[in-house]
Coordinates of C-alpha atoms and ligand atoms in Angstrom, one line a residue:
M1 CA -17.8 -7.9 20.1
T2 CA -16.4 -9.6 23.3
T3 CA -16.1 -7.9 26.7
E4 CA -12.8 -7.9 28.2
N5 CA -12.2 -8.6 31.9
A6 CA -10.4 -6.0 34.2
S7 CA -7.3 -8.0 34.2
T8 CA -7.1 -8.2 30.5
E9 CA -7.8 -4.5 30.2
S10 CA -5.1 -3.5 32.9
K11 CA -2.6 -5.7 31.0
L12 CA -3.3 -4.0 27.8
N13 CA -3.0 -0.6 29.2
E14 CA 0.5 -1.5 30.5
T15 CA 1.3 -2.7 26.9
E16 CA 0.1 0.6 25.5
K17 CA 2.7 2.6 27.7
K18 CA 5.5 0.5 26.4
R19 CA 7.5 1.9 23.4
A20 CA 7.0 -0.3 20.4
L21 CA 10.2 -0.8 18.3
S22 CA 9.2 -2.4 15.1
G23 CA 9.2 0.0 12.4
L24 CA 11.7 2.3 13.9
T25 CA 14.8 3.3 11.9
L26 CA 18.4 2.4 13.2
A27 CA 18.8 6.1 14.1
E28 CA 15.5 6.0 16.3
L29 CA 16.6 2.8 18.1
T30 CA 19.9 4.4 18.8
D31 CA 18.0 7.4 20.5
F32 CA 15.9 4.7 22.4
V33 CA 18.9 2.7 23.8
S34 CA 20.7 6.0 24.7
E35 CA 17.7 7.1 26.7
L36 CA 18.2 3.8 28.5
G37 CA 21.7 4.6 29.1
L38 CA 22.9 1.7 26.8
P39 CA 25.7 1.8 24.4
K40 CA 25.0 2.3 20.7
F41 CA 25.8 -1.2 19.6
R42 CA 22.7 -2.4 21.4
A43 CA 20.6 -0.7 18.9
K44 CA 22.4 -2.5 16.0
Q45 CA 21.7 -5.7 17.8
I46 CA 18.0 -5.0 18.4
H47 CA 17.7 -3.8 14.8
S48 CA 19.0 -6.9 13.5
W49 CA 16.7 -9.1 15.6
I50 CA 13.8 -7.3 14.4
Y51 CA 14.3 -6.9 10.8
A52 CA 16.7 -9.8 10.0
K53 CA 15.1 -12.4 12.3
W54 CA 11.7 -11.0 12.7
A55 CA 11.9 -11.6 16.5
K56 CA 8.5 -11.4 18.2
S57 CA 9.9 -10.9 21.8
F58 CA 12.9 -9.7 23.5
D59 CA 13.3 -13.3 24.9
E60 CA 14.6 -14.3 21.7
M61 CA 17.4 -11.8 21.7
T62 CA 20.0 -14.2 23.3
D63 CA 23.0 -12.1 22.9
L64 CA 21.6 -9.1 24.9
G65 CA 21.8 -11.0 28.3
Q66 CA 19.2 -11.8 30.7
E67 CA 19.2 -8.5 32.7
L68 CA 18.8 -6.3 29.6
R69 CA 16.1 -8.5 28.3
A70 CA 14.3 -8.2 31.6
K71 CA 14.7 -4.3 31.4
L72 CA 13.5 -4.2 27.7
N73 CA 10.4 -6.2 28.5
E74 CA 9.5 -3.8 31.2
V75 CA 9.8 -0.6 28.9
A76 CA 9.1 -1.9 25.5
T77 CA 7.4 -4.3 23.1
I78 CA 8.4 -5.4 19.5
Q79 CA 4.9 -5.4 17.8
F80 CA 3.5 -1.9 17.0
L81 CA 0.4 -2.5 15.0
K82 CA -2.4 -4.5 16.6
L83 CA -3.9 -7.2 14.4
A84 CA -7.7 -6.5 14.6
H85 CA -8.7 -9.1 12.0
L86 CA -7.3 -11.4 9.4
E87 CA -9.0 -13.1 6.5
V88 CA -7.3 -15.8 4.3
S89 CA -8.5 -16.3 0.8
R90 CA -8.8 -19.6 -0.9
D91 CA -6.0 -18.6 -3.3
G92 CA -3.7 -17.8 -0.1
T93 CA -4.2 -14.1 -0.1
R94 CA -4.0 -12.8 3.4
K95 CA -5.9 -9.7 4.2
Y96 CA -4.8 -7.8 7.5
L97 CA -7.0 -5.1 9.4
F98 CA -4.6 -3.3 11.5
E99 CA -5.5 -1.1 14.6
L100 CA -3.3 2.2 15.0
P101 CA -2.5 3.5 18.4
D102 CA -5.4 6.0 18.1
G103 CA -7.8 3.4 17.3
Q104 CA -8.1 3.9 13.3
L105 CA -8.0 0.9 11.1
I106 CA -5.9 0.4 8.0
E107 CA -5.5 -2.6 5.7
S108 CA -2.7 -4.5 4.2
V109 CA -2.7 -7.5 1.9
L110 CA -0.2 -10.1 1.2
I111 CA -0.6 -11.5 -2.1
A112 CA 1.0 -14.5 -4.2
F113 CA 0.8 -13.7 -7.8
E114 CA 0.7 -16.7 -10.1
D115 CA 3.4 -15.2 -12.4
R116 CA 5.9 -14.7 -9.6
D117 CA 7.3 -17.0 -7.1
S118 CA 7.7 -14.3 -4.5
L119 CA 5.0 -12.7 -2.3
S120 CA 3.8 -9.1 -2.7
A121 CA 2.5 -6.8 0.3
C122 CA 0.2 -4.1 -0.5
L123 CA 0.5 -1.2 1.9
S124 CA -1.6 1.6 3.0
S125 CA -0.3 5.1 3.3
Q126 CA -3.1 7.0 4.8
V127 CA -6.2 6.3 6.8
G128 CA -8.9 6.8 4.1
C129 CA -8.3 9.1 1.2
A130 CA -9.3 12.5 0.2
V131 CA -9.1 12.0 -3.6
G132 CA -12.6 10.3 -3.7
C133 CA -12.6 8.3 -6.9
T134 CA -16.0 7.3 -7.5
F135 CA -15.4 3.5 -7.8
C136 CA -13.0 3.1 -4.7
A137 CA -14.2 1.9 -1.4
T138 CA -11.5 3.8 0.5
G139 CA -12.4 7.0 -1.5
Y140 CA -16.0 6.3 0.2
L141 CA -14.5 6.4 3.7
G142 CA -13.1 10.0 3.1
F143 CA -9.8 11.4 4.6
K144 CA -8.8 10.7 8.2
R145 CA -5.0 11.3 8.5
N146 CA -1.7 10.3 7.0
L147 CA 0.1 7.4 8.4
T148 CA 3.5 7.7 10.1
H149 CA 6.9 6.2 9.1
Q150 CA 6.5 3.6 11.8
E151 CA 2.9 2.7 10.8
I152 CA 3.9 2.1 7.2
V153 CA 7.0 0.0 7.8
D154 CA 5.5 -2.1 10.6
Q155 CA 2.7 -3.3 8.0
V156 CA 5.5 -5.2 6.4
M157 CA 7.1 -6.5 9.6
S158 CA 3.7 -7.4 11.0
I159 CA 2.9 -9.3 7.9
Q160 CA 6.4 -11.3 7.9
R161 CA 6.0 -12.1 11.7
E162 CA 2.4 -13.4 11.4
S163 CA 2.7 -15.2 8.1
G164 CA 6.5 -16.5 8.7
Q165 CA 6.8 -15.7 4.9
R166 CA 9.3 -13.5 3.3
V167 CA 7.8 -10.3 1.6
A168 CA 9.9 -9.6 -1.8
N169 CA 7.6 -6.9 -3.5
I170 CA 5.9 -3.9 -2.1
V171 CA 3.1 -2.1 -3.8
Y172 CA 1.7 1.2 -2.3
M173 CA -1.8 0.3 -3.3
G174 CA -3.7 -0.1 -0.2
Q175 CA -5.7 2.7 1.3
G176 CA -4.7 6.3 0.7
E177 CA -2.9 8.4 -1.9
P178 CA 0.7 7.9 -1.2
L179 CA 1.7 11.1 -3.0
L180 CA -0.3 13.1 -0.6
N181 CA 2.1 11.9 2.1
T182 CA 4.9 12.0 0.0
D183 CA 7.8 12.7 2.4
T184 CA 6.8 9.9 4.9
V185 CA 6.4 7.6 2.0
I186 CA 9.9 8.3 0.5
S187 CA 11.3 7.8 4.2
S188 CA 9.5 4.6 4.5
I189 CA 10.8 3.2 1.0
K190 CA 14.3 4.0 2.3
T191 CA 13.7 1.9 5.5
L192 CA 12.2 -0.9 3.5
M193 CA 15.3 -0.9 1.3
N194 CA 17.8 -0.5 4.0
S195 CA 16.4 -2.2 7.1
V196 CA 13.9 -4.8 5.7
G197 CA 16.0 -5.4 2.9
I198 CA 13.5 -5.1 -0.1
G199 CA 15.2 -4.3 -3.4
A200 CA 14.1 -0.8 -4.7
R201 CA 13.3 -2.5 -8.0
H202 CA 10.5 -4.5 -6.1
I203 CA 8.8 -1.3 -4.9
T204 CA 5.9 0.4 -6.6
V205 CA 4.2 3.6 -5.8
S206 CA 0.8 4.2 -7.3
T207 CA -0.7 7.6 -7.7
S208 CA -3.9 9.2 -8.8
G209 CA -1.7 11.9 -10.4
I210 CA -0.8 14.3 -7.8
V211 CA 1.9 16.4 -9.8
P212 CA 3.9 18.0 -6.8
G213 CA 4.2 14.6 -5.4
I214 CA 5.3 13.0 -8.7
N215 CA 8.0 16.0 -9.0
D216 CA 9.1 15.3 -5.4
L217 CA 9.4 11.5 -6.0
A218 CA 11.4 12.2 -9.1
A219 CA 13.7 14.5 -7.1
A220 CA 14.2 11.6 -4.5
N221 CA 15.5 9.5 -7.6
L222 CA 15.0 6.2 -6.0
P223 CA 15.2 3.2 -8.5
I224 CA 11.5 2.2 -7.7
T225 CA 8.4 1.9 -10.1
L226 CA 5.9 4.7 -10.5
A227 CA 2.3 3.7 -11.3
L228 CA -0.3 6.4 -12.6
S229 CA -3.8 5.4 -12.1
L230 CA -5.0 7.1 -15.3
H231 CA -8.5 5.3 -15.7
A232 CA -9.6 7.5 -18.6
P233 CA -7.7 9.2 -21.5
D234 CA -10.3 12.0 -21.9
R235 CA -10.8 14.9 -19.5
A236 CA -14.6 14.5 -19.0
T237 CA -14.5 10.8 -18.0
R238 CA -11.4 11.3 -15.7
E239 CA -12.9 14.2 -14.0
E240 CA -16.0 12.2 -13.4
I241 CA -14.2 9.4 -11.9
V242 CA -11.1 10.8 -10.6
P243 CA -12.1 14.2 -9.2
I244 CA -8.6 15.4 -8.5
T245 CA -8.3 15.8 -12.4
S246 CA -9.8 19.2 -12.2
K247 CA -7.0 20.2 -10.0
Y248 CA -4.3 18.3 -11.9
P249 CA -5.3 17.9 -15.6
I250 CA -4.3 15.0 -17.7
H251 CA -1.7 17.0 -19.8
K252 CA -0.1 18.3 -16.6
V253 CA 0.2 14.8 -15.0
M254 CA 1.6 13.4 -18.4
E255 CA 4.1 16.0 -18.4
A256 CA 5.2 15.2 -14.7
M257 CA 5.3 11.5 -15.8
H258 CA 7.5 12.3 -18.7
D259 CA 9.8 14.4 -16.5
Y260 CA 9.9 11.4 -14.1
V261 CA 11.2 8.9 -16.7
N262 CA 13.8 11.5 -17.8
T263 CA 15.1 12.0 -14.3
T264 CA 14.9 8.3 -13.0
R265 CA 15.4 6.4 -16.3
R266 CA 12.8 4.0 -15.0
R267 CA 9.9 2.6 -16.9
V268 CA 6.6 3.6 -15.4
T269 CA 3.1 1.8 -15.2
I270 CA -0.2 3.1 -16.5
E271 CA -3.1 1.6 -14.3
Y272 CA -6.6 1.6 -15.8
V273 CA -9.6 0.3 -13.9
L274 CA -12.1 -0.9 -16.6
L275 CA -15.6 0.2 -15.9
E276 CA -18.5 -0.9 -18.1
G277 CA -19.9 1.7 -20.3
V278 CA -17.8 4.4 -18.7
N279 CA -14.1 4.1 -20.0
D280 CA -14.2 0.9 -21.9
S281 CA -14.9 2.0 -25.4
E282 CA -12.8 1.2 -28.4
E283 CA -12.4 5.1 -28.9
Q284 CA -11.1 5.4 -25.4
A285 CA -8.6 2.5 -26.0
R286 CA -7.4 4.4 -29.3
M287 CA -7.0 7.6 -27.0
L288 CA -5.2 5.8 -24.5
A289 CA -2.8 4.3 -27.0
E290 CA -2.3 7.8 -28.4
L291 CA -1.8 9.4 -25.1
V292 CA 1.0 7.2 -23.8
K293 CA 2.6 6.6 -27.1
D294 CA 5.9 8.4 -26.2
L295 CA 5.9 7.4 -22.5
H296 CA 8.3 4.9 -21.4
C297 CA 5.7 2.5 -19.8
N298 CA 3.7 -0.6 -19.6
I299 CA -0.2 -0.6 -19.4
N300 CA -2.1 -2.6 -16.6
L301 CA -5.8 -3.0 -17.1
I302 CA -7.6 -3.8 -13.7
P303 CA -11.1 -5.4 -14.2
F304 CA -13.2 -3.4 -11.8
N305 CA -13.9 -5.3 -8.4
P306 CA -17.4 -4.3 -7.1
T307 CA -17.6 -2.1 -4.1
M308 CA -20.4 -0.6 -2.3
N309 CA -20.8 3.0 -1.6
K310 CA -22.1 4.5 1.7
E311 CA -25.8 4.2 0.5
G312 CA -25.0 0.5 -0.3
Q313 CA -25.0 0.9 -4.0
I314 CA -22.7 -0.5 -6.7
L315 CA -22.3 2.0 -9.1
Y316 CA -20.3 0.2 -11.7
Q317 CA -19.9 -3.1 -13.5
R318 CA -16.9 -4.9 -14.9
P319 CA -16.9 -5.2 -18.7
D320 CA -17.1 -8.9 -20.1
I321 CA -13.8 -10.8 -21.0
R322 CA -14.4 -9.9 -24.7
T323 CA -14.6 -6.1 -24.1
Q324 CA -11.5 -6.4 -21.8
K325 CA -9.4 -8.3 -24.4
R326 CA -10.6 -5.7 -27.3
F327 CA -9.5 -2.8 -25.1
R328 CA -6.2 -4.6 -24.4
D329 CA -5.5 -5.1 -28.1
I330 CA -6.4 -1.6 -29.3
S331 CA -4.6 0.1 -26.4
G332 CA -1.5 -1.9 -27.3
R333 CA -1.3 -1.0 -31.0
T334 CA 1.5 1.5 -30.6
G335 CA 3.7 -1.3 -29.3
K336 CA 3.1 -1.1 -25.4
T337 CA 3.0 -4.1 -23.3
V338 CA -0.8 -4.2 -21.9
T339 CA -1.7 -6.9 -19.3
I340 CA -5.1 -7.6 -17.7
R341 CA -4.3 -8.0 -14.0
L342 CA -5.1 -11.4 -12.4
E343 CA -7.7 -11.1 -9.7
R344 CA -6.4 -12.2 -6.2
G345 CA -8.4 -12.6 -2.9
T346 CA -11.8 -11.6 -4.4
D347 CA -13.6 -14.0 -1.9
I348 CA -12.3 -11.9 0.9
D349 CA -12.9 -8.6 -0.5
A350 CA -9.2 -7.8 -1.2
A351 CA -9.6 -4.4 -3.1
C352 CA -8.3 -1.5 -1.0
G353 CA -10.9 -0.2 1.7
Q354 CA -13.4 -3.0 1.2
L355 CA -12.5 -5.0 4.4
H356 CA -12.2 -1.8 6.4
N357 CA -15.9 -0.8 5.4
K358 CA -17.3 -4.4 6.0
F359 CA -15.6 -4.4 9.6
L360 CA -17.0 -0.8 10.4
A361 CA -20.6 -2.0 9.0
A362 CA -20.5 -5.0 11.4
K363 CA -19.3 -2.9 14.2
N364 CA -22.1 -0.5 13.8
Ligands
SAH1 N1 -4.2 6.2 -4.3 C1 -3.5 5.4 -5.1 C2 -3.2 4.0 -4.6 C3 -4.1 3.3 -3.9 S1 -5.3 2.6 -4.9 C4 -4.0 5.3 -6.5 O1 -5.1 5.5 -6.8 O2 -3.5 4.9 -7.3 C5 -4.6 1.4 -5.9 C6 -5.2 0.8 -7.2 O3 -6.4 0.1 -7.0 C7 -5.5 2.2 -7.9 O4 -5.3 2.1 -9.4 C8 -7.0 2.2 -7.9 O5 -7.7 2.9 -8.8 C9 -7.4 0.7 -7.8 N2 -8.8 0.5 -7.2 C10 -9.4 1.1 -6.4 N3 -10.7 0.6 -6.1 C11 -10.7 -0.4 -7.0 C12 -11.7 -1.4 -7.5 N4 -12.9 -1.2 -6.8 N5 -11.5 -2.3 -8.3 C13 -10.4 -2.3 -9.0 N6 -9.4 -1.5 -8.7 C14 -9.5 -0.5 -7.9
SF4_2 FE1 -7.9 7.3 -3.1 FE2 -6.7 5.7 -4.9 FE3 -9.1 5.2 -4.0 FE4 -8.7 7.1 -5.5 S1 -8.4 5.0 -6.1 S2 -9.9 7.3 -3.8 S3 -6.8 8.0 -5.0 S4 -7.3 5.3 -2.9

């Protein structure tokens, strides 16, 4: 770690006192300009500079006038999240580690999937996660706190400003369980749609199966995609790897997923991390096919991305390609589309929580 000299430190303190505007809603920006005694239309101008033009500084906001720009420079900044670390993978995946105002760290990833010509951003919804899945690096971190609306939205804006590339798809698949922070996630989705300009159909929320959260998301009735991280069709295996199953059993989660489809009329996704010798048997593939037979869904198989727990152990292995394909073929027998997810960014630890853990280990 580098030691900062006194002048850099005082400069940093000055910046910290300023109000950061990126990630705020138009209503929040309107309150901000009113506090400065400015007319409301100034909020609209600033909103457009931040979200449509990805401005990095007030100096770019030419229609505000020099005097106002100077005033804004004194009291505010654009950037909210601090970039603590960036890794770029050979395949172009960009993995960001952001520092929050209280010093906590979160991860976001910018991914170019080969089958799409648009970019996807993978967002965090919490610092750490309380669900504690036994194969997940974020689960190993434990739960620290929920993210705020601004902390979620500014992940996208920070990525766009840094990379200069437009994010077209959003997946809530970074750190955290989005449906244990449902109200904030729903309000962030609305800002991504209305301010950032991302189509609802290009937004996916992934959950480990939090029944009240699924019901709340259904009630919000947004035309987004809901993905369920099922990972096992039988209770014993699921309880072992996704411990929240003891609170929300599979049949209750499936009931909530059916209700979700009935309310929103949207096709859902079933995610299934393949762990060798744990959930990859032919019998489990048949059980999975049976379990989701009547659900309007696609199935996404995710070959396990090896992660180390706190003791430095890797608890699982990825099944070989033959097993993966056999599982795909059997689980698709009732007519569902089953895909094996392509890996992106594995040379930079792009699975959720992995960069965070590596960074903390290096710091200690
Ligand atoms: N908490 C939510 C969203 C974040 S995790 C959820 O669990 O759905 C996003 C996805 O990454 C989940 O499907 C999760 O099971 C998967 N995942 C976590 N660790 C992984 C690993 N090491 N290898 C492959 N997929 C992993
Ligand atoms: Fe939490 Fe999702 Fe990781 Fe499970 S897989 S510990 S729910 S982030």
